[in-house]
Amino acid sequence: MIADALGRSLRNLRLSVTDRCNLRCEYCMPEDEYQWLPREDLLHFEEISSLVDIFVSQGVDRVRLTGGEPLLRRDLPKLMAMLSAKHGLNDLALTTNGILLADQIDALASAGLRRITISLDTLRADRFKALTRSDELARVHEGMQAATRVFPSRFKIDTVVIKGVNDDELSDLIEYGKAVGAEVRFIEYMDVGGATRWSPERVLSRNDMLALLSERYGTIAPIVEDSSAPADRYQLGDGTTFGIISSTTQPFCSSCDRSRLTADGMWYLCLYATQGVDLRAALRGGVSADQIASMIRGGWTARDDRGAEQRLALGDRRAFVPVKALKKDPHLEMHTRGG
Ligand code: SAM
């Protein structure tokens, strides 16, 4: 296990398999046009698999497929099967918006998918449309039903909470989670690249979320656990659990063991990092697996990133990356990096 400059292990790898998405969430992809990664730059499955082998050799034992919308990547179950066959990977998960899930879930589960997280920010069709510029809420519900069938009580729902947009739905979402057998995790609105409409006034903090929820549910008990997972978990009186990811007001940089590989092979050591390591160039340039392993080791041991804490320390905080800079370098976008 290798540790970075702040003593954090390299364990979790988030693999973005595409920068494309079938939603245009206002907190992630609000612009009309995007600069997409060139198709020829996208890693082939064999290349992803080779890089994952090297990451696993350096201590990574958890992989999550993400994007963009990962289910837009053709033949994803094939990649899933390649990854699930690897020794040393203890966790293989997927984050999706759920729209294409009902059609693909059986193939993904047969290929070795073990856990799933579905993003859903609202239960109201009009809001869903306003928030995502899509009419597909019914298909997300179908995806949830499919997840209930295939991963009973083993899936999560991620909800980005925005003040004045969906902060009146927290308890509705918890009830929905109970009905479908999922644990809901509320995510504070983050000023990541791509969140060009972010402002501090639109963030509902963890404390505010807890206050709102206790109005409905009474006492909420924190669950004490030793974990590097980003969510702090809580329990309601009836035993229902939920999580809050407070990356904006109470970041978890000190325990962050995540890094991200984009669909074109750039490796980022922090969600807020502006520079990455070009592993595609190394792989396609004929650099040996041992040398790539040494690049990864070197990158990780030098890692002293704690982007969310540094953002928090800023007094006057606005969107992290201006639209102009995003257009020049799509790697700065959350949807490229993999949320
Ligand atoms: N398309 C997939 C999905 O919808 O889950 C995977 C990619 S998406 C970028 C991954 C996660 O990032 C989603 O749960 C999304 O809500 C979250 N996300 C994107 N922008 C965010 C922001 N500004 N603040 C907090 N979470 C954000």
Tab-separated table of C-alpha atoms and ligand atoms in Angstrom:
chain	number	residue	atom	x	y	z
A	1	MET	CA	0.000	0.000	0.000
A	2	ILE	CA	1.539	3.347	-0.953
A	3	ALA	CA	0.801	6.526	0.940
A	4	ASP	CA	0.776	10.096	-0.325
A	5	ALA	CA	2.522	13.078	1.254
A	6	LEU	CA	-0.325	13.373	3.775
A	7	GLY	CA	-0.386	9.673	4.640
A	8	ARG	CA	-3.423	8.738	2.526
A	9	SER	CA	-3.411	5.362	0.764
A	10	LEU	CA	-4.007	4.815	-2.930
A	11	ARG	CA	-7.140	2.674	-2.916
A	12	ASN	CA	-10.122	4.011	-4.825
A	13	LEU	CA	-10.030	4.548	-8.567
A	14	ARG	CA	-12.891	6.208	-10.376
A	15	LEU	CA	-12.838	5.270	-14.005
A	16	SER	CA	-14.632	7.572	-16.383
A	17	VAL	CA	-15.566	5.579	-19.475
A	18	THR	CA	-17.024	8.470	-21.456
A	19	ASP	CA	-17.352	12.228	-21.224
A	20	ARG	CA	-20.755	12.127	-22.942
A	21	CYS	CA	-23.981	12.411	-21.003
A	22	ASN	CA	-27.664	12.116	-21.864
A	23	LEU	CA	-28.612	14.720	-19.227
A	24	ARG	CA	-27.669	18.354	-18.908
A	25	CYS	CA	-27.881	18.834	-15.139
A	26	GLU	CA	-27.717	22.469	-14.263
A	27	TYR	CA	-25.080	21.880	-11.555
A	28	CYS	CA	-22.816	19.873	-13.874
A	29	MET	CA	-23.414	20.521	-17.596
A	30	PRO	CA	-25.467	23.701	-17.911
A	31	GLU	CA	-23.877	25.055	-21.101
A	32	ASP	CA	-25.388	24.703	-24.576
A	33	GLU	CA	-22.237	23.355	-26.156
A	34	TYR	CA	-19.299	21.300	-24.995
A	35	GLN	CA	-15.839	20.482	-26.177
A	36	TRP	CA	-15.797	16.650	-26.315
A	37	LEU	CA	-12.743	14.460	-26.019
A	38	PRO	CA	-11.531	13.325	-29.466
A	39	ARG	CA	-12.872	9.835	-30.157
A	40	GLU	CA	-9.453	8.455	-31.090
A	41	ASP	CA	-8.133	9.474	-27.700
A	42	LEU	CA	-10.599	7.316	-25.763
A	43	LEU	CA	-8.946	4.345	-24.141
A	44	HIS	CA	-9.975	0.973	-25.561
A	45	PHE	CA	-11.175	-1.612	-23.057
A	46	GLU	CA	-7.859	-3.484	-23.323
A	47	GLU	CA	-6.015	-0.274	-22.473
A	48	ILE	CA	-8.289	0.440	-19.506
A	49	SER	CA	-7.805	-3.122	-18.338
A	50	SER	CA	-3.997	-2.858	-18.591
A	51	LEU	CA	-3.995	0.384	-16.612
A	52	VAL	CA	-6.282	-1.107	-13.966
A	53	ASP	CA	-3.849	-4.019	-13.604
A	54	ILE	CA	-1.078	-1.536	-12.924
A	55	PHE	CA	-3.201	0.434	-10.459
A	56	VAL	CA	-4.135	-2.771	-8.657
A	57	SER	CA	-0.445	-3.674	-8.440
A	58	GLN	CA	0.033	-0.347	-6.636
A	59	GLY	CA	-2.723	-0.871	-4.068
A	60	VAL	CA	-5.997	0.087	-5.728
A	61	ASP	CA	-8.670	-2.372	-4.617
A	62	ARG	CA	-11.861	-0.492	-5.471
A	63	VAL	CA	-12.993	0.664	-8.860
A	64	ARG	CA	-16.077	2.653	-9.728
A	65	LEU	CA	-17.149	3.198	-13.312
A	66	THR	CA	-18.513	6.633	-13.975
A	67	GLY	CA	-18.585	9.370	-16.584
A	68	GLY	CA	-20.272	11.334	-18.202
A	69	GLU	CA	-22.966	8.703	-18.291
A	70	PRO	CA	-21.174	5.348	-18.231
A	71	LEU	CA	-24.116	3.444	-19.731
A	72	LEU	CA	-23.616	5.396	-22.955
A	73	ARG	CA	-20.331	3.562	-23.494
A	74	ARG	CA	-20.985	0.756	-25.927
A	75	ASP	CA	-20.492	-2.823	-24.664
A	76	LEU	CA	-19.921	-1.735	-21.067
A	77	PRO	CA	-20.667	-5.256	-19.724
A	78	LYS	CA	-17.599	-6.429	-21.653
A	79	LEU	CA	-15.412	-4.035	-19.689
A	80	MET	CA	-17.202	-4.998	-16.496
A	81	ALA	CA	-16.385	-8.669	-17.145
A	82	MET	CA	-12.738	-7.840	-17.813
A	83	LEU	CA	-12.495	-5.906	-14.548
A	84	SER	CA	-14.431	-8.344	-12.400
A	85	ALA	CA	-12.030	-11.122	-13.372
A	86	LYS	CA	-9.131	-9.272	-11.732
A	87	HIS	CA	-7.683	-10.585	-8.509
A	88	GLY	CA	-7.139	-7.857	-5.974
A	89	LEU	CA	-10.218	-5.833	-6.836
A	90	ASN	CA	-12.523	-6.080	-3.834
A	91	ASP	CA	-15.152	-3.679	-5.056
A	92	LEU	CA	-16.541	-2.957	-8.489
A	93	ALA	CA	-19.270	-0.324	-8.598
A	94	LEU	CA	-21.062	1.937	-11.037
A	95	THR	CA	-22.567	5.411	-10.822
A	96	THR	CA	-25.319	6.157	-13.320
A	97	ASN	CA	-28.235	8.495	-13.873
A	98	GLY	CA	-30.360	5.374	-14.345
A	99	ILE	CA	-31.962	6.240	-17.674
A	100	LEU	CA	-30.448	3.299	-19.559
A	101	LEU	CA	-30.180	1.033	-16.555
A	102	ALA	CA	-33.253	-1.183	-16.885
A	103	ASP	CA	-31.991	-2.463	-20.250
A	104	GLN	CA	-28.430	-3.100	-19.110
A	105	ILE	CA	-28.578	-4.121	-15.475
A	106	ASP	CA	-28.847	-7.883	-16.006
A	107	ALA	CA	-25.884	-7.959	-18.375
A	108	LEU	CA	-23.861	-5.779	-16.005
A	109	ALA	CA	-24.701	-7.924	-12.979
A	110	SER	CA	-23.847	-11.117	-14.867
A	111	ALA	CA	-20.553	-9.495	-15.855
A	112	GLY	CA	-19.681	-8.917	-12.194
A	113	LEU	CA	-21.087	-5.542	-11.170
A	114	ARG	CA	-21.453	-5.672	-7.391
A	115	ARG	CA	-22.845	-2.308	-6.363
A	116	ILE	CA	-24.649	0.565	-7.951
A	117	THR	CA	-25.398	4.184	-7.213
A	118	ILE	CA	-28.154	5.980	-9.067
A	119	SER	CA	-28.248	9.765	-9.151
A	120	LEU	CA	-31.654	11.323	-8.645
A	121	ASP	CA	-32.232	14.878	-7.461
A	122	THR	CA	-35.983	15.222	-7.602
A	123	LEU	CA	-39.144	13.129	-7.724
A	124	ARG	CA	-41.119	15.801	-9.547
A	125	ALA	CA	-41.344	15.534	-13.303
A	126	ASP	CA	-41.430	19.309	-13.890
A	127	ARG	CA	-38.382	19.848	-11.712
A	128	PHE	CA	-36.542	16.944	-13.257
A	129	LYS	CA	-37.081	18.520	-16.634
A	130	ALA	CA	-35.925	21.942	-15.473
A	131	LEU	CA	-32.896	20.504	-13.682
A	132	THR	CA	-31.713	18.046	-16.325
A	133	ARG	CA	-33.253	19.311	-19.586
A	134	SER	CA	-34.695	15.830	-20.079
A	135	ASP	CA	-38.093	14.201	-19.917
A	136	GLU	CA	-36.803	10.798	-18.844
A	137	LEU	CA	-37.768	10.651	-15.161
A	138	ALA	CA	-40.023	7.652	-15.836
A	139	ARG	CA	-37.040	5.740	-17.210
A	140	VAL	CA	-35.011	6.591	-14.106
A	141	HIS	CA	-37.823	5.064	-12.023
A	142	GLU	CA	-37.661	1.956	-14.234
A	143	GLY	CA	-33.928	1.856	-13.548
A	144	MET	CA	-34.620	2.072	-9.808
A	145	GLN	CA	-37.096	-0.814	-10.023
A	146	ALA	CA	-34.505	-2.844	-11.888
A	147	ALA	CA	-31.922	-2.043	-9.209
A	148	THR	CA	-34.397	-3.110	-6.506
A	149	ARG	CA	-34.748	-6.443	-8.278
A	150	VAL	CA	-31.073	-7.069	-8.999
A	151	PHE	CA	-29.386	-5.411	-5.991
A	152	PRO	CA	-32.060	-5.641	-3.287
A	153	SER	CA	-31.093	-3.324	-0.408
A	154	ARG	CA	-27.658	-2.952	-1.928
A	155	PHE	CA	-27.865	0.254	-3.876
A	156	LYS	CA	-27.643	3.932	-3.194
A	157	ILE	CA	-29.307	7.042	-4.466
A	158	ASP	CA	-27.187	10.196	-4.739
A	159	THR	CA	-28.945	13.542	-4.574
A	160	VAL	CA	-27.273	16.899	-5.104
A	161	VAL	CA	-29.122	19.368	-2.920
A	162	ILE	CA	-29.491	22.940	-4.137
A	163	LYS	CA	-31.086	25.597	-2.002
A	164	GLY	CA	-34.354	26.803	-3.446
A	165	VAL	CA	-34.382	24.001	-6.033
A	166	ASN	CA	-34.923	20.646	-4.297
A	167	ASP	CA	-34.301	21.313	-0.602
A	168	ASP	CA	-38.001	20.729	0.094
A	169	GLU	CA	-37.734	17.117	-1.098
A	170	LEU	CA	-35.227	15.647	1.370
A	171	SER	CA	-37.772	13.632	3.318
A	172	ASP	CA	-39.670	12.641	0.155
A	173	LEU	CA	-36.424	11.229	-1.192
A	174	ILE	CA	-35.746	9.342	2.039
A	175	GLU	CA	-39.239	7.843	1.828
A	176	TYR	CA	-38.659	6.972	-1.814
A	177	GLY	CA	-35.364	5.325	-0.859
A	178	LYS	CA	-37.179	3.239	1.749
A	179	ALA	CA	-39.745	2.168	-0.832
A	180	VAL	CA	-37.147	1.022	-3.360
A	181	GLY	CA	-34.692	-0.378	-0.804
A	182	ALA	CA	-31.903	2.160	-1.316
A	183	GLU	CA	-29.899	4.349	1.019
A	184	VAL	CA	-30.077	7.996	0.029
A	185	ARG	CA	-27.017	10.203	0.216
A	186	PHE	CA	-27.409	13.947	0.044
A	187	ILE	CA	-24.500	15.759	-1.586
A	188	GLU	CA	-23.743	19.387	-0.893
A	189	TYR	CA	-23.639	21.399	-4.098
A	190	MET	CA	-19.951	21.627	-5.029
A	191	ASP	CA	-18.109	24.291	-6.982
A	192	VAL	CA	-16.351	21.719	-9.163
A	193	GLY	CA	-15.333	22.415	-12.760
A	194	GLY	CA	-18.508	22.594	-14.838
A	195	ALA	CA	-20.647	23.934	-11.994
A	196	THR	CA	-20.631	27.349	-13.614
A	197	ARG	CA	-23.833	28.431	-11.867
A	198	TRP	CA	-22.537	27.638	-8.398
A	199	SER	CA	-22.649	30.276	-5.694
A	200	PRO	CA	-22.302	29.914	-1.924
A	201	GLU	CA	-25.888	31.090	-1.445
A	202	ARG	CA	-27.144	27.996	-3.298
A	203	VAL	CA	-25.389	25.505	-1.004
A	204	LEU	CA	-27.524	23.784	1.613
A	205	SER	CA	-25.036	22.725	4.267
A	206	ARG	CA	-24.998	19.427	6.077
A	207	ASN	CA	-26.137	21.189	9.250
A	208	ASP	CA	-29.068	22.767	7.432
A	209	MET	CA	-30.007	19.408	5.913
A	210	LEU	CA	-29.994	17.772	9.340
A	211	ALA	CA	-32.089	20.589	10.783
A	212	LEU	CA	-34.669	20.218	8.010
A	213	LEU	CA	-34.801	16.458	8.390
A	214	SER	CA	-35.178	16.560	12.154
A	215	GLU	CA	-38.246	18.756	11.762
A	216	ARG	CA	-39.868	15.787	10.073
A	217	TYR	CA	-38.194	12.819	11.756
A	218	GLY	CA	-37.197	14.041	15.222
A	219	THR	CA	-33.881	12.871	16.632
A	220	ILE	CA	-31.306	11.832	14.055
A	221	ALA	CA	-28.410	9.753	15.347
A	222	PRO	CA	-24.971	9.871	13.717
A	223	ILE	CA	-23.569	6.433	12.887
A	224	VAL	CA	-20.003	6.139	14.095
A	225	GLU	CA	-17.862	4.118	11.688
A	226	ASP	CA	-14.254	3.956	10.593
A	227	SER	CA	-14.402	4.441	6.850
A	228	SER	CA	-12.857	6.499	4.077
A	229	ALA	CA	-16.263	6.738	2.376
A	230	PRO	CA	-17.199	10.331	1.654
A	231	ALA	CA	-20.610	10.136	3.294
A	232	ASP	CA	-21.264	10.562	6.994
A	233	ARG	CA	-24.164	8.308	7.816
A	234	TYR	CA	-27.137	8.886	10.079
A	235	GLN	CA	-30.028	6.872	11.425
A	236	LEU	CA	-33.647	7.835	11.930
A	237	GLY	CA	-35.781	6.571	14.808
A	238	ASP	CA	-37.286	3.809	12.652
A	239	GLY	CA	-33.831	2.491	11.701
A	240	THR	CA	-33.716	4.074	8.243
A	241	THR	CA	-30.211	5.205	7.362
A	242	PHE	CA	-29.035	7.953	5.047
A	243	GLY	CA	-25.793	9.752	4.274
A	244	ILE	CA	-24.574	13.280	3.761
A	245	ILE	CA	-21.529	14.157	1.676
A	246	SER	CA	-20.495	17.565	2.901
A	247	SER	CA	-17.627	18.194	0.510
A	248	THR	CA	-18.337	21.908	0.422
A	249	THR	CA	-18.740	22.896	4.064
A	250	GLN	CA	-16.891	20.045	5.825
A	251	PRO	CA	-14.589	18.398	3.273
A	252	PHE	CA	-13.102	14.950	3.783
A	253	CYS	CA	-9.713	15.635	2.135
A	254	SER	CA	-7.822	14.226	5.115
A	255	SER	CA	-9.119	10.718	4.377
A	256	CYS	CA	-9.507	10.979	0.591
A	257	ASP	CA	-8.036	7.924	-1.103
A	258	ARG	CA	-9.626	8.596	-4.498
A	259	SER	CA	-8.080	9.311	-7.820
A	260	ARG	CA	-9.666	9.570	-11.224
A	261	LEU	CA	-8.833	8.305	-14.672
A	262	THR	CA	-10.573	10.086	-17.537
A	263	ALA	CA	-11.887	8.232	-20.581
A	264	ASP	CA	-8.799	9.421	-22.483
A	265	GLY	CA	-6.356	8.258	-19.857
A	266	MET	CA	-5.526	11.386	-17.849
A	267	TRP	CA	-5.006	10.580	-14.197
A	268	TYR	CA	-6.137	13.191	-11.643
A	269	LEU	CA	-5.267	13.017	-7.979
A	270	CYS	CA	-7.945	15.427	-6.776
A	271	LEU	CA	-11.324	16.538	-8.073
A	272	TYR	CA	-9.970	20.083	-8.009
A	273	ALA	CA	-6.574	19.322	-9.589
A	274	THR	CA	-5.835	21.407	-12.660
A	275	GLN	CA	-3.011	19.144	-13.867
A	276	GLY	CA	-3.147	15.409	-14.501
A	277	VAL	CA	-0.751	12.657	-15.516
A	278	ASP	CA	-1.092	11.512	-19.137
A	279	LEU	CA	-1.162	7.721	-18.848
A	280	ARG	CA	-2.570	7.279	-22.367
A	281	ALA	CA	0.531	8.869	-23.866
A	282	ALA	CA	2.690	6.566	-21.761
A	283	LEU	CA	0.701	3.465	-22.695
A	284	ARG	CA	0.495	4.251	-26.395
A	285	GLY	CA	4.105	5.435	-26.440
A	286	GLY	CA	5.274	1.959	-25.476
A	287	VAL	CA	6.288	2.772	-21.903
A	288	SER	CA	6.499	-0.508	-19.975
A	289	ALA	CA	4.026	-1.519	-17.261
A	290	ASP	CA	6.810	-1.240	-14.679
A	291	GLN	CA	7.575	2.300	-15.738
A	292	ILE	CA	3.903	3.270	-15.666
A	293	ALA	CA	3.689	1.746	-12.183
A	294	SER	CA	6.593	3.932	-11.199
A	295	MET	CA	4.857	7.019	-12.671
A	296	ILE	CA	1.805	6.170	-10.561
A	297	ARG	CA	3.905	5.616	-7.449
A	298	GLY	CA	5.771	8.862	-8.004
A	299	GLY	CA	2.548	10.795	-8.575
A	300	TRP	CA	0.831	9.351	-5.537
A	301	THR	CA	3.714	9.685	-3.074
A	302	ALA	CA	4.067	13.363	-4.037
A	303	ARG	CA	0.327	13.987	-3.681
A	304	ASP	CA	-0.464	16.751	-1.240
A	305	ASP	CA	-3.770	17.846	-2.801
A	306	ARG	CA	-6.614	18.856	-0.554
A	307	GLY	CA	-8.604	20.827	-3.054
A	308	ALA	CA	-11.933	21.009	-1.231
A	309	GLU	CA	-10.276	22.243	1.972
A	310	GLN	CA	-8.406	24.905	0.037
A	311	ARG	CA	-11.616	26.010	-1.644
A	312	LEU	CA	-13.259	26.220	1.770
A	313	ALA	CA	-10.422	28.391	3.077
A	314	LEU	CA	-11.068	30.984	0.354
A	315	GLY	CA	-13.042	33.912	1.641
A	316	ASP	CA	-14.869	35.016	-1.480
A	317	ARG	CA	-15.812	31.843	-3.299
A	318	ARG	CA	-17.252	31.654	-6.813
A	319	ALA	CA	-17.386	28.955	-9.521
A	320	PHE	CA	-14.009	27.180	-9.604
A	321	VAL	CA	-13.316	27.314	-13.355
A	322	PRO	CA	-14.663	30.024	-15.690
A	323	VAL	CA	-16.551	28.821	-18.773
A	324	LYS	CA	-13.800	30.109	-21.066
A	325	ALA	CA	-11.197	27.915	-19.384
A	326	LEU	CA	-13.549	24.904	-19.502
A	327	LYS	CA	-13.955	25.335	-23.252
A	328	LYS	CA	-10.178	25.322	-23.679
A	329	ASP	CA	-9.611	22.267	-21.516
A	330	PRO	CA	-12.503	19.817	-21.153
A	331	HIS	CA	-10.436	17.863	-18.607
A	332	LEU	CA	-11.407	20.492	-16.064
A	333	GLU	CA	-15.063	19.466	-16.366
A	334	MET	CA	-16.636	17.212	-13.736
A	335	HIS	CA	-18.327	15.193	-16.489
A	336	THR	CA	-14.919	14.464	-18.070
A	337	ARG	CA	-13.195	13.711	-14.810
A	338	GLY	CA	-15.887	11.411	-13.530
A	339	GLY	CA	-17.970	12.479	-10.595
B	1	SAM	N1	-23.877	10.230	-15.098
B	1	SAM	C1	-23.612	9.573	-13.860
B	1	SAM	C2	-24.558	10.050	-12.785
B	1	SAM	O1	-25.425	10.872	-13.077
B	1	SAM	O2	-24.444	9.575	-11.675
B	1	SAM	C3	-22.171	9.645	-13.391
B	1	SAM	C4	-21.456	10.946	-13.532
B	1	SAM	S1	-22.015	12.252	-12.494
B	1	SAM	C5	-20.863	13.517	-12.901
B	1	SAM	C6	-21.505	11.657	-10.924
B	1	SAM	C7	-22.030	12.393	-9.712
B	1	SAM	O3	-21.513	13.690	-9.661
B	1	SAM	C8	-23.533	12.518	-9.691
B	1	SAM	O4	-24.058	11.967	-8.511
B	1	SAM	C9	-23.732	14.003	-9.708
B	1	SAM	O5	-24.889	14.348	-9.043
B	1	SAM	C10	-22.463	14.513	-9.053
B	1	SAM	N2	-22.202	15.926	-9.335
B	1	SAM	C11	-22.019	16.515	-10.521
B	1	SAM	N3	-21.852	17.849	-10.377
B	1	SAM	C12	-21.917	18.101	-9.051
B	1	SAM	C13	-21.833	19.285	-8.254
B	1	SAM	N4	-21.672	20.484	-8.809
B	1	SAM	N5	-21.929	19.169	-6.920
B	1	SAM	C14	-22.110	17.956	-6.352
B	1	SAM	N6	-22.202	16.800	-7.038
B	1	SAM	C15	-22.118	16.871	-8.378
